[in-house]
Coordinates of C-alpha atoms in Angstrom, one line a residue:
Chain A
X51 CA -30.3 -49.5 12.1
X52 CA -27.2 -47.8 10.2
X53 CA -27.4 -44.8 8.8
X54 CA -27.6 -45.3 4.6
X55 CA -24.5 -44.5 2.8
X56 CA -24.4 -40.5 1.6
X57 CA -24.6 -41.5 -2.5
X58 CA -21.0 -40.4 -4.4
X59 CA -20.6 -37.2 -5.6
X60 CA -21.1 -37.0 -9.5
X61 CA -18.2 -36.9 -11.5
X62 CA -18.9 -33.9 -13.7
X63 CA -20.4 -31.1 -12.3
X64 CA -23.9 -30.1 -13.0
X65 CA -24.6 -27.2 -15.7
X66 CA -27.9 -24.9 -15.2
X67 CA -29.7 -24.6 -18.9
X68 CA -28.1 -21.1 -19.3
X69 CA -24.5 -22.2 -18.4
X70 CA -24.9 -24.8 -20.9
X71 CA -26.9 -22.6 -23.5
X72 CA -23.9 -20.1 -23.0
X73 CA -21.4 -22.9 -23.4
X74 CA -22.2 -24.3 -26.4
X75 CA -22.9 -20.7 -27.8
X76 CA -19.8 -20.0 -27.0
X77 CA -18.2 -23.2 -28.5
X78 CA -20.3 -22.7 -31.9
X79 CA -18.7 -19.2 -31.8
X80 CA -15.2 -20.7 -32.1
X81 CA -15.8 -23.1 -34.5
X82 CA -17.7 -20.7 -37.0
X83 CA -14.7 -18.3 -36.8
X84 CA -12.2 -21.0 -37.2
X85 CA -14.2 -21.8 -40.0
X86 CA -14.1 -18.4 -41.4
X87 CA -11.5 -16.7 -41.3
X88 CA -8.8 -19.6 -40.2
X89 CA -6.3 -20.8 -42.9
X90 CA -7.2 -23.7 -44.5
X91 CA -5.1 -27.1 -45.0
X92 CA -5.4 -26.2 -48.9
X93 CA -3.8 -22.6 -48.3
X94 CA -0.8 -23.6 -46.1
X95 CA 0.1 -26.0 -49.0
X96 CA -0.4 -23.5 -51.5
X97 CA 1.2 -20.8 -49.3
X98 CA 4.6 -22.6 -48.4
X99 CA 6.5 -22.0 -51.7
X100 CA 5.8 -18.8 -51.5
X101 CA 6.9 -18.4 -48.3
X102 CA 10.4 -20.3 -49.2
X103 CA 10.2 -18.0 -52.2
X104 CA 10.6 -15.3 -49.9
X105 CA 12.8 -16.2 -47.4
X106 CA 15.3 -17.1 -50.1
X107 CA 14.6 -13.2 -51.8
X108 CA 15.5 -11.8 -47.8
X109 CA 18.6 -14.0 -47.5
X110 CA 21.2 -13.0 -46.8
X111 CA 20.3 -10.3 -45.1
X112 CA 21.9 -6.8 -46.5
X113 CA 25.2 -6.5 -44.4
X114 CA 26.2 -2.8 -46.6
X115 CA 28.1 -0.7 -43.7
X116 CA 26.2 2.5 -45.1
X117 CA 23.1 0.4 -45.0
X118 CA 24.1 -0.6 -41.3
X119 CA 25.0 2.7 -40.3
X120 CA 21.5 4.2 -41.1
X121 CA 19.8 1.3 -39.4
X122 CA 22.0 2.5 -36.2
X123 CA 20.8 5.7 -35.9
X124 CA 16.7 4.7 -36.5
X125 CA 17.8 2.0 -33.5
X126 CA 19.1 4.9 -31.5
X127 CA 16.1 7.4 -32.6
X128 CA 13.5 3.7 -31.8
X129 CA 14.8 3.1 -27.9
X130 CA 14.9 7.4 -27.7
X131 CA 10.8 7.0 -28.6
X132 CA 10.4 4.3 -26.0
X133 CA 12.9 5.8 -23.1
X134 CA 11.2 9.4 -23.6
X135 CA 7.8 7.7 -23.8
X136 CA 7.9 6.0 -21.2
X137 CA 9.6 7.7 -18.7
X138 CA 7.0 10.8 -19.7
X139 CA 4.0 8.2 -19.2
X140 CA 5.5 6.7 -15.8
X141 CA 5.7 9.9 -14.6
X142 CA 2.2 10.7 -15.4
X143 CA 1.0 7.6 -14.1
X144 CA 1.7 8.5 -10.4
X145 CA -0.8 11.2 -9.9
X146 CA -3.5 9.4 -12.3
X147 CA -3.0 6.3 -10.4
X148 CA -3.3 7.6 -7.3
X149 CA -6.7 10.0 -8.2
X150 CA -7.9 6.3 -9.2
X151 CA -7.4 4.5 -5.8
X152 CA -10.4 3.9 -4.1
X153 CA -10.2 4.4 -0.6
X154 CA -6.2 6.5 -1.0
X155 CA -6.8 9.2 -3.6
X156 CA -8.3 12.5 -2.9
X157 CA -10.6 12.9 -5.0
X158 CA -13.1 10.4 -3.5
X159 CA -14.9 7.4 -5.1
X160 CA -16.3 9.5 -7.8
X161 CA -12.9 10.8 -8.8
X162 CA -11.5 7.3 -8.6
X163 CA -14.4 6.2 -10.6
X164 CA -13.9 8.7 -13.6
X165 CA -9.9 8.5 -12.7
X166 CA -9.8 4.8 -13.9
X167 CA -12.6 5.4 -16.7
X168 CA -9.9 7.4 -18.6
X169 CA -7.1 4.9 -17.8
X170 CA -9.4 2.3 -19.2
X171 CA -10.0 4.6 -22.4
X172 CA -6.0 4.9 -23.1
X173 CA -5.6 1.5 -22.5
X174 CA -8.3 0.2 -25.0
X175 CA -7.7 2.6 -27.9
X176 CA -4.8 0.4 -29.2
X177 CA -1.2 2.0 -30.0
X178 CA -1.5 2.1 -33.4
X179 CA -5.0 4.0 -33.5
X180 CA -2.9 6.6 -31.1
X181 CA -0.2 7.0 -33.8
X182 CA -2.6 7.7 -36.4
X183 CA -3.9 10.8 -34.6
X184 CA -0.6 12.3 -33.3
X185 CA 0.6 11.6 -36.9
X186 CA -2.3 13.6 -37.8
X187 CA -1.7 16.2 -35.2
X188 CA 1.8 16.8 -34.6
X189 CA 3.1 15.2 -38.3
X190 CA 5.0 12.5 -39.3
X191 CA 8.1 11.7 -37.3
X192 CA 9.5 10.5 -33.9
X193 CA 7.2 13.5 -31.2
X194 CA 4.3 11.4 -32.8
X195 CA 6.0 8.0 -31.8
X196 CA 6.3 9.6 -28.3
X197 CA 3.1 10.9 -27.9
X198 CA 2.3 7.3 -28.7
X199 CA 4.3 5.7 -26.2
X200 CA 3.5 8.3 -23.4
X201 CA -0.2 7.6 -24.2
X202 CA 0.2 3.5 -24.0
X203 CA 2.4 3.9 -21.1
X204 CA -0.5 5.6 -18.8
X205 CA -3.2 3.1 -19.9
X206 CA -0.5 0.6 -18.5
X207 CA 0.9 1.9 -15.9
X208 CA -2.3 3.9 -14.2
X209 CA -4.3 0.6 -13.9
X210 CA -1.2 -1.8 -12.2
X211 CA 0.1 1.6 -10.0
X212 CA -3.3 2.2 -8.9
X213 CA -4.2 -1.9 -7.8
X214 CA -0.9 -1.7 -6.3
X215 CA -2.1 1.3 -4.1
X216 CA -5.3 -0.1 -3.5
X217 CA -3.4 -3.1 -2.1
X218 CA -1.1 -1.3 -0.4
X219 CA -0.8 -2.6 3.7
X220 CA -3.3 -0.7 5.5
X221 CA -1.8 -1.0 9.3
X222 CA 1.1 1.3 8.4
X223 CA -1.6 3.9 6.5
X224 CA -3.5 4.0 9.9
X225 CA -0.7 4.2 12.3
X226 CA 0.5 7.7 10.0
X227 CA -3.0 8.8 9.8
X228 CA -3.6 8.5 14.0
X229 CA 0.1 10.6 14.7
X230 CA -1.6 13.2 12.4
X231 CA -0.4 13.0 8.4
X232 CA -2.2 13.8 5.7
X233 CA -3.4 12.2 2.4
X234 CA -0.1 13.5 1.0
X235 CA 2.1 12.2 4.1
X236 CA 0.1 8.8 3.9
X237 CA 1.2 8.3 -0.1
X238 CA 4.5 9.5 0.6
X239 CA 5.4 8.2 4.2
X240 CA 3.4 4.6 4.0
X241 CA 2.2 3.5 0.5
X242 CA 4.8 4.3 -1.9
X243 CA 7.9 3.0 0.2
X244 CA 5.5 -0.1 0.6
X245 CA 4.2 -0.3 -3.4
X246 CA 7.9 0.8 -5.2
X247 CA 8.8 -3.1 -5.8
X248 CA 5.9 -3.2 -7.3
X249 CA 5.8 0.2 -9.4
X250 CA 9.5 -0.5 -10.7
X251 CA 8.2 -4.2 -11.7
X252 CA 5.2 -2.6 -13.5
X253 CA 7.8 0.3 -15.1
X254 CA 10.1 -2.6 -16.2
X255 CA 7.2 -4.0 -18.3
X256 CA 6.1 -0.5 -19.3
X257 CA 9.8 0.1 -20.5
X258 CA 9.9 -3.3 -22.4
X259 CA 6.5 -3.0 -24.1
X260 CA 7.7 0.7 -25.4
X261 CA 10.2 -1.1 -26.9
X262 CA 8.1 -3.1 -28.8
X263 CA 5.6 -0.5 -29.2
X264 CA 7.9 2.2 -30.8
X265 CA 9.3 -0.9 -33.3
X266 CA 6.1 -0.7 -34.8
X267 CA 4.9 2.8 -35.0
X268 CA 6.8 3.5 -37.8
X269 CA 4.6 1.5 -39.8
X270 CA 2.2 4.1 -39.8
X271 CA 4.6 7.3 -39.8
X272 CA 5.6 7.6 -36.1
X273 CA 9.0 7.6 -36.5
X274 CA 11.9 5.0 -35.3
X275 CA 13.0 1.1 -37.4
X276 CA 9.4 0.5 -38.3
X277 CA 9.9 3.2 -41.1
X278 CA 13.3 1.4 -41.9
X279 CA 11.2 -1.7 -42.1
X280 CA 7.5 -0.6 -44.1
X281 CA 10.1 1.3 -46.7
X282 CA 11.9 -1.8 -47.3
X283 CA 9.0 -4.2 -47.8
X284 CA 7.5 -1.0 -50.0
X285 CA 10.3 -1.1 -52.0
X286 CA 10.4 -4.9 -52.2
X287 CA 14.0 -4.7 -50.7
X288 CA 13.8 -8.0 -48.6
X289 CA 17.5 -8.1 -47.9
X290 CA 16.9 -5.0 -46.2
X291 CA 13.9 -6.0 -44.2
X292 CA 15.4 -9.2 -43.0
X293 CA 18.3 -7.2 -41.5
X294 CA 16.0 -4.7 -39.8
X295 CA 13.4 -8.0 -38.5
X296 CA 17.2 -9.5 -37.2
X297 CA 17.8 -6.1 -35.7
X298 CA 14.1 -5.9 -34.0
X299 CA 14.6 -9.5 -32.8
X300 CA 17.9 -8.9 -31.0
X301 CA 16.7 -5.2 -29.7
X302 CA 13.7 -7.0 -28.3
X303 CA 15.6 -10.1 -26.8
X304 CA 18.2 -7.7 -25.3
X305 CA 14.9 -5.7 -24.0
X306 CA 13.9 -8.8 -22.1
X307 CA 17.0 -10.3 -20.7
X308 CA 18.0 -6.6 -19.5
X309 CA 14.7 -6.3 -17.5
X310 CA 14.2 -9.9 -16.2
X311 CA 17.7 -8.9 -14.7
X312 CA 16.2 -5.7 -13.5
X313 CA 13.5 -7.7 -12.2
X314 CA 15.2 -10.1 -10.0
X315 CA 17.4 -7.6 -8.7
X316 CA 14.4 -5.6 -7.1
X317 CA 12.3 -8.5 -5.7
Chain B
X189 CA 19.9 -4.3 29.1
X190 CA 15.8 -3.2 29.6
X191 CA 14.7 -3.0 33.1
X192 CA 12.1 -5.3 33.4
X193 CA 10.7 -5.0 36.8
X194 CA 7.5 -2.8 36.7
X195 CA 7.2 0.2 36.9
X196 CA 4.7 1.4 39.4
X197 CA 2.8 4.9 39.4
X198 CA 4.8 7.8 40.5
X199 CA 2.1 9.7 41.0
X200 CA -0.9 9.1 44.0
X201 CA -4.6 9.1 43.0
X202 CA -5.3 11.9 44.8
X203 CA -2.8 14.3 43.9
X204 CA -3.8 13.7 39.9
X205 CA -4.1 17.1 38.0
X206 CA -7.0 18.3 35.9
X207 CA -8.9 15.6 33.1
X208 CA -7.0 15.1 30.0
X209 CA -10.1 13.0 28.6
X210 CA -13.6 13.2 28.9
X211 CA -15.9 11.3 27.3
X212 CA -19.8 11.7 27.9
X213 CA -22.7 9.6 26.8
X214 CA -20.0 8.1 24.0
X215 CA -22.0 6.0 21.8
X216 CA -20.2 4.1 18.7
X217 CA -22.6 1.9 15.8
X218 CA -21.2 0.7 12.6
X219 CA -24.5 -0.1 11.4
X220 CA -27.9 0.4 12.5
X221 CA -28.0 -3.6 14.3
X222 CA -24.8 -3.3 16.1
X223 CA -23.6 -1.0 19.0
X224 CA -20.3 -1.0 19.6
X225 CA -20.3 1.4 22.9
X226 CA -23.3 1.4 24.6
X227 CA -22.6 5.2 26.2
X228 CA -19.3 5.5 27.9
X229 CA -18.7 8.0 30.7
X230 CA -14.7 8.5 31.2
X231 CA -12.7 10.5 32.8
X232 CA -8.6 10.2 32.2
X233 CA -6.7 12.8 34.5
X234 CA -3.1 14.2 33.4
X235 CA 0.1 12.1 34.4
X236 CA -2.6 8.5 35.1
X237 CA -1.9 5.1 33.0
X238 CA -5.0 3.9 32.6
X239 CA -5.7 0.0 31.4
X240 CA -8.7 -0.7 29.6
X241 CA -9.5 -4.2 29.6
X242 CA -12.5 -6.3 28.4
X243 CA -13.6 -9.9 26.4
X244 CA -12.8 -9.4 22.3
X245 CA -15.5 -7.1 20.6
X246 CA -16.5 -5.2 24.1
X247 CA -15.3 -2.3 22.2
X248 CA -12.1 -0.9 23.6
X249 CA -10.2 -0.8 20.3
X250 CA -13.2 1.7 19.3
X251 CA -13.4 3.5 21.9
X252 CA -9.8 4.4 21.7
X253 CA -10.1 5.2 17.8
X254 CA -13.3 7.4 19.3
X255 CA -11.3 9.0 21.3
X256 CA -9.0 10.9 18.9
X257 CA -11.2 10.6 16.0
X258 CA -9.9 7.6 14.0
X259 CA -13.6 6.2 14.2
X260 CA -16.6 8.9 14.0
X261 CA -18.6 9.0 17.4
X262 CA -22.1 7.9 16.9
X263 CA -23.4 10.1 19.9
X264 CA -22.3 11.7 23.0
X265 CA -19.1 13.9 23.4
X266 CA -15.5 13.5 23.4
X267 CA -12.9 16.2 25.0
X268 CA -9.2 15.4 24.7
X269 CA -6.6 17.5 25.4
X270 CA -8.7 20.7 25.2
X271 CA -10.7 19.4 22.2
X272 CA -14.3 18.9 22.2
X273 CA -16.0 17.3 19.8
X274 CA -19.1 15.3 18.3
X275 CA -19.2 12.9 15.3
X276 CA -15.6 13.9 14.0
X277 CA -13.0 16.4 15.2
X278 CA -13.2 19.0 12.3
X279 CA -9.3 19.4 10.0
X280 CA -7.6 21.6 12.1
X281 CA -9.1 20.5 15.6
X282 CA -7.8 17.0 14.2
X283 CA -4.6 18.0 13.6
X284 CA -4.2 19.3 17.2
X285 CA -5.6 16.9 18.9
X286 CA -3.0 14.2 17.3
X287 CA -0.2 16.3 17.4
X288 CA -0.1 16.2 20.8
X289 CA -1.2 12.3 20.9
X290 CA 0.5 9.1 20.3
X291 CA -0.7 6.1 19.0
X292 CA 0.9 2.9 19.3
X293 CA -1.1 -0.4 17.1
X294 CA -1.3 -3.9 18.7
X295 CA 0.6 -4.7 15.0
X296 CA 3.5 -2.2 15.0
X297 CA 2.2 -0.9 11.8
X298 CA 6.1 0.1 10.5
X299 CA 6.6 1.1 6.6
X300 CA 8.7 -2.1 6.3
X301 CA 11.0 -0.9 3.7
X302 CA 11.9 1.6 5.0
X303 CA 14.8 2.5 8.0
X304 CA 14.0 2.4 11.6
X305 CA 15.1 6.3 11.8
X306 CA 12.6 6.8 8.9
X307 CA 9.7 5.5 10.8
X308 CA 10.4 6.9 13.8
X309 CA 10.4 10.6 12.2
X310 CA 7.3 9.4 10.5
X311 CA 5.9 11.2 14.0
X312 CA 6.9 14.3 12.9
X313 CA 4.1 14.3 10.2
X314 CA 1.4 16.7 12.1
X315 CA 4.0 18.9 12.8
X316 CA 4.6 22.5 10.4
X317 CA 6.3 21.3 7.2
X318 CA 5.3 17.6 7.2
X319 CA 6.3 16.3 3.9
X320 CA 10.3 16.6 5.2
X321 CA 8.9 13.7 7.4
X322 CA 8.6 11.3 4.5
X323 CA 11.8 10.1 5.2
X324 CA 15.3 10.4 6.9
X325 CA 16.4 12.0 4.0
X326 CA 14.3 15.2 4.0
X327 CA 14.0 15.4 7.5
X328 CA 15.8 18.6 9.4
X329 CA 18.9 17.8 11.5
X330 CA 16.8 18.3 14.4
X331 CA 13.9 15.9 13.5
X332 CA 16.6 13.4 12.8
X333 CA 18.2 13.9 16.0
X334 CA 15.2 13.5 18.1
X335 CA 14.2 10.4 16.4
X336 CA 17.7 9.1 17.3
X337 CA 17.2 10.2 20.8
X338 CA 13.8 8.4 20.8
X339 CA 15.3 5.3 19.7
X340 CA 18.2 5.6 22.3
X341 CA 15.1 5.8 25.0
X342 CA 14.3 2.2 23.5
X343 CA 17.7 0.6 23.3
X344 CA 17.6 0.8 19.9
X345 CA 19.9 3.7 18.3
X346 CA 22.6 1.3 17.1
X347 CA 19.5 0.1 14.6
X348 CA 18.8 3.3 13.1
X349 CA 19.9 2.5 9.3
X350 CA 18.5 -1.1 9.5
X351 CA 15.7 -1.3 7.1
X352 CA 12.1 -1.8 9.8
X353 CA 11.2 -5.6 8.5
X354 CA 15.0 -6.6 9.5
X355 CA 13.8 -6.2 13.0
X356 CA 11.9 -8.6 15.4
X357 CA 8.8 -8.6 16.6
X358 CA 9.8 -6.9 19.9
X359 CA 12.3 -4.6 18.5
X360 CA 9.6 -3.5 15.8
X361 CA 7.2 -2.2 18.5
X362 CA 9.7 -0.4 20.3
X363 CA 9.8 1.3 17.1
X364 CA 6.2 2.0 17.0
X365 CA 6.8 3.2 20.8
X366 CA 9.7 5.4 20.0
X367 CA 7.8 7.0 16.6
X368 CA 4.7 7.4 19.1
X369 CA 7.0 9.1 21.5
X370 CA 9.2 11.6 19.5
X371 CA 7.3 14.2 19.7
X372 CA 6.6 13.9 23.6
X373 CA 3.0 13.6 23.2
X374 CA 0.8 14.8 26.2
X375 CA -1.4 11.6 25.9
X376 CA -0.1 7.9 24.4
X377 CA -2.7 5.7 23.4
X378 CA -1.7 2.1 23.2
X379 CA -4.0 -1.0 21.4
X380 CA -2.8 -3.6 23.0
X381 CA 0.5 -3.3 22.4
X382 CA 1.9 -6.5 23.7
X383 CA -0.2 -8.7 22.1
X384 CA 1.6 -9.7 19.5
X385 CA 4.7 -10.3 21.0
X386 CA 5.8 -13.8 23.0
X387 CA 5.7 -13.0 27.1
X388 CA 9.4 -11.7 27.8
X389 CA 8.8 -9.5 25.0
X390 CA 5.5 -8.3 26.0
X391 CA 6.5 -7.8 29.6
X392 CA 9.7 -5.8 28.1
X393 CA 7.3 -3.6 26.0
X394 CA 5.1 -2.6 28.5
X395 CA 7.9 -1.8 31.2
X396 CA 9.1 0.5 28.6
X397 CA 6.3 2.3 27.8
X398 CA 5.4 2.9 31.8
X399 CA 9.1 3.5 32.5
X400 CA 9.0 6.2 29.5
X401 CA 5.9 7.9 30.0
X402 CA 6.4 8.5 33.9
X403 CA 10.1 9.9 32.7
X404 CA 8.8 12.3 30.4
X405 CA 5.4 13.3 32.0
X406 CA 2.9 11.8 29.3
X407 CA -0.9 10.2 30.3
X408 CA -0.9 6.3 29.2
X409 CA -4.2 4.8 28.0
X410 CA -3.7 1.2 27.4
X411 CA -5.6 -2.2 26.5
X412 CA -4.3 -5.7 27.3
X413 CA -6.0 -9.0 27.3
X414 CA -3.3 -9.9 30.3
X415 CA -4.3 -8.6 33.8
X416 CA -0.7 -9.4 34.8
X417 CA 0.4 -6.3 32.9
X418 CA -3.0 -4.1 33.7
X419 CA -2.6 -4.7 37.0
X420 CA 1.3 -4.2 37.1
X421 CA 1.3 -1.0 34.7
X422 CA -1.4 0.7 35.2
X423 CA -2.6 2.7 38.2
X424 CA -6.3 2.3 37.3
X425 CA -8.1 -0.3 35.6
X426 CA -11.7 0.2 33.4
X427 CA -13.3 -2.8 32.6
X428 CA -15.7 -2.7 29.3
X429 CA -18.6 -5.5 28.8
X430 CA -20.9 -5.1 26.5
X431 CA -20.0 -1.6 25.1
X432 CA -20.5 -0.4 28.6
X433 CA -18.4 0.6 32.1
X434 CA -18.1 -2.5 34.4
X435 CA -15.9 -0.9 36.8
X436 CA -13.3 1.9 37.1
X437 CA -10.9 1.2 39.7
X438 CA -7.1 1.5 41.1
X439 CA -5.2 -1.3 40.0
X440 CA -4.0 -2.1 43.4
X441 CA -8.0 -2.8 44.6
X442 CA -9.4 -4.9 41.5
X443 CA -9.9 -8.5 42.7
X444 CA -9.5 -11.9 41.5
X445 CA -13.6 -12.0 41.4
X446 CA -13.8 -8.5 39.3
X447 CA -11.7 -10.1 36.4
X448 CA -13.8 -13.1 36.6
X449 CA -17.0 -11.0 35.9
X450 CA -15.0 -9.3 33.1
X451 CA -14.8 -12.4 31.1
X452 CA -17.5 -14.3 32.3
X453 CA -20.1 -15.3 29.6
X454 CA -23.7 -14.5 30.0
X455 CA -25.6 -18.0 29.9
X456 CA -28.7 -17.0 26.9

């Protein structure tokens, strides 16, 4: 007698009553927010004149050599912010990052534990929140645009510098470990010669993301083009503002295609 | 060119000089279930090469971690080069014990990116002032001169500024060997160090490391899964089954029908 055919698989796969409770909670979520707080069909209509209106008020943009020459030096002042920043915050990242390995560091898994809860705390206090309190602290100005960007940078950095360690090839760690080195000759002699691709990928991004960072911090007082930019749109001097968003754009463009190239260089 | 023909103990059984290695009652678990090492009597006298062979999981691997506390012993005792200890060697017993140990991995276990001569000072790290061992760059003139000297006892000095992963296979591990040997260690301890390498390579390897350590005077403790090189290399040969001693013999008296029993699986 022959054995009866195994029945076809179903097409779709099979959801449990939570997993399907949670999906359509989920998908009622979406819809009641697009609902919300999405634009309407009505408003886009309504809003596009005003929005021509605008564009035609910022064109063209205000080409004034005095004008241009103090939009140079807030450029210079924005990438000083996000070099400074982030060259601080990279630097800072090392030690952090490697306190928050587990398995590496030397402070053992508590210490990683508590290590990576503060990385986790920079990260998720967003940029802007930080530039409120150094503005608070330090004053208005470009120290509180850096404090900013050194702050952001570790949030960044710590978490990908310390997965990258975690990572790390353990075979090499072993063989310096068995001729007699330390936690210190491990990190030094095996894992950062092994993780630096990595690290200077992570920096790139770091570096690029300042850049954007420290555009916008002068929005709320931390120094660098976003002052150039809230003082123009305060002022309702759109010729202005549609130089410094042209300026932003190409600063952030040149950002990218400078680091991509940095990028593909290292790997 | 390497010399290839094997080389065969210098020194008779009899004549051997006091125990580098004693272990007694050595017992290994990783969990409560599972012993590894079932209580492991040794004895490894000064100047001997010693190959440890067994099936995959007898526990020889361990028991050479045991021996100079990579892996914690669960009971028993270990003595090594004038160290004894229990459980773990404590920090500065450690540090002794290893400085005067090499290790060499079945995987070479190189930093890839960075130069040979970089790896091979990396066996400078136990010694005073470690961090200058990092690399090449910080090393002392003398630490950097001694590596090259360890990679001209390998054939391999012309290599020193070629980055590690540039390498093959076979060149790699005599890498590892000339790292594990810059120091002159008193004992080198070798994980089956042909093993990943294809048979001229592994046969190359292993004539190295015997040629090497009966040139400069150092104990060799080895495992290999191929009883052409334990029984060409080595002057003794302990067999491991089941986490325990099977036999200890000279190389020159284990028979066809010993291996057999080493590798034989018990019918349940």
């Amino acid at each position: 007698m022959s054995k009866p055919a195994d029945p076809l698989p179903s097409r779709w796969p099979r959801l449990s009553p939570l997993a399907f409770a949670l999906t359509m909670a989920a998908l009622a979520l979406v819809i009641a927010s697009v609902g919300q707080v999405a634009p309407t069909p009505g408003q886009l209509v309504d809003g596009g004149p005003s929005l021509v209106r605008l564009v035609n008020r910022m064109s063209p943009p205000n080409l004034d050599p005095a004008f241009l020459t103090r939009i140079f030096w807030r450029i210079v002042e924005t990438f000083q912010i996000a070099i400074a920043g982030a060259a601080i915050g990279i630097a800072l990242s090392l030690p952090i990052a490697w306190f928050a390995a587990r398995g590496v560091g030397p402070l053992g898994n508590v210490g990683a534990f508590l290590s990576k809860a503060f990385i986790s705390f920079l990260r998720t206090v967003p940029d802007l929140v930080w530039a409120l309190l150094f503005v608070a602290t330090v004053g208005l100005g470009a120290v509180a645009g850096t404090m900013t960007i050194v702050v952001d940078t570790i949030g960044f950095c710590g978490r990908f510098f310390a997965e990258a360690i975690e990572d790390s090839e353990k075979e090499p760690q072993e063989a310096i470990s068995a001729i007699g080195g330390n936690r210190l000759s491990i990190l030094f002699g095996a894992i950062l010669p092994e993780v630096m691709p990595s690290f200077v990928n992570t920096s790139l991004f770091a570096l690029e993301k300042a850049v954007r960072s420290s555009v916008v911090l002068g929005l709320v007082g931390a120094g660098g083009i976003g002052q150039e930019l809230k003082a123009a749109f305060d002022l309702f001097q759109y010729r202005n503002a549609s130089t410094i968003i042209l300026v932003i754009f190409l600063i952030v463009l040149g950002m990218e295609w400078a680091t991509d190239r940095l990028r593909r260089k290292v790997q | 060119m390497l010399d290839l023909s094997p080389a065969r103990p210098s020194t008779a059984r009899g004549a051997l000089s006091d125990p580098i290695v004693t272990t007694g009652g050595l017992r290994k678990s990783y969990d409560r279930k599972t012993e590894i090492l079932k209580g492991i009597d040794l004895t490894i006298r000064a100047g001997e090469r010693v190959a440890l062979i067994g099936s995959n999981g007898c526990g020889k691997s361990t028991l050479l971690r045991c021996l100079i506390g990579l892996h914690e012993v669960s009971a028993g005792e270990v003595t090594a080069l004038g160290e004894t200890f229990t459980g773990l060697p404590a920090g500065a017993q450690k540090a002794r014990l290893r400085r005067k140990t090499g290790f060499v991995f079945q995987k070479h276990c190189l930093v890839r990116r960075r130069s040979v001569l970089s790896n091979v000072i990396h066996g400078m790290m136990s010694e005073p002032g470690s961090w200058r061992a990092f690399s090449q760059m910080t090393a002392p003139e003398t630490w950097r001169r001694a590596a090259l000297e360890a990679l001209a006892w390998v054939n391999l000095a012309d290599k020193a500024a070629a980055r590690a992963d540039a390498l093959s296979g076979g060149q790699q591990q005599r890498v590892a060997i000339a790292r594990a040997l810059v120091r002159q260690p008193a004992l080198l301890i070798a994980d089956e160090p042909a093993a990943s390498l294809d048979p001229v390579s592994g046969q190359d390897v292993m004539a190295l490391f015997t040629r090497l350590c009966a040139e400069h005077g150092i104990t060799l403790l080895f495992t290999s899964h191929d009883m052409s090189h334990a029984r060409s290399f080595a002057d003794r040969i302990v067999a491991l089954k089941a986490g325990r001693v099977l036999f200890d013999k000279p190389a020159d008296t284990t028979t066809d029908a010993d291996i057999e029993e080493v590798f034989r699986v018990e019918a349940r």
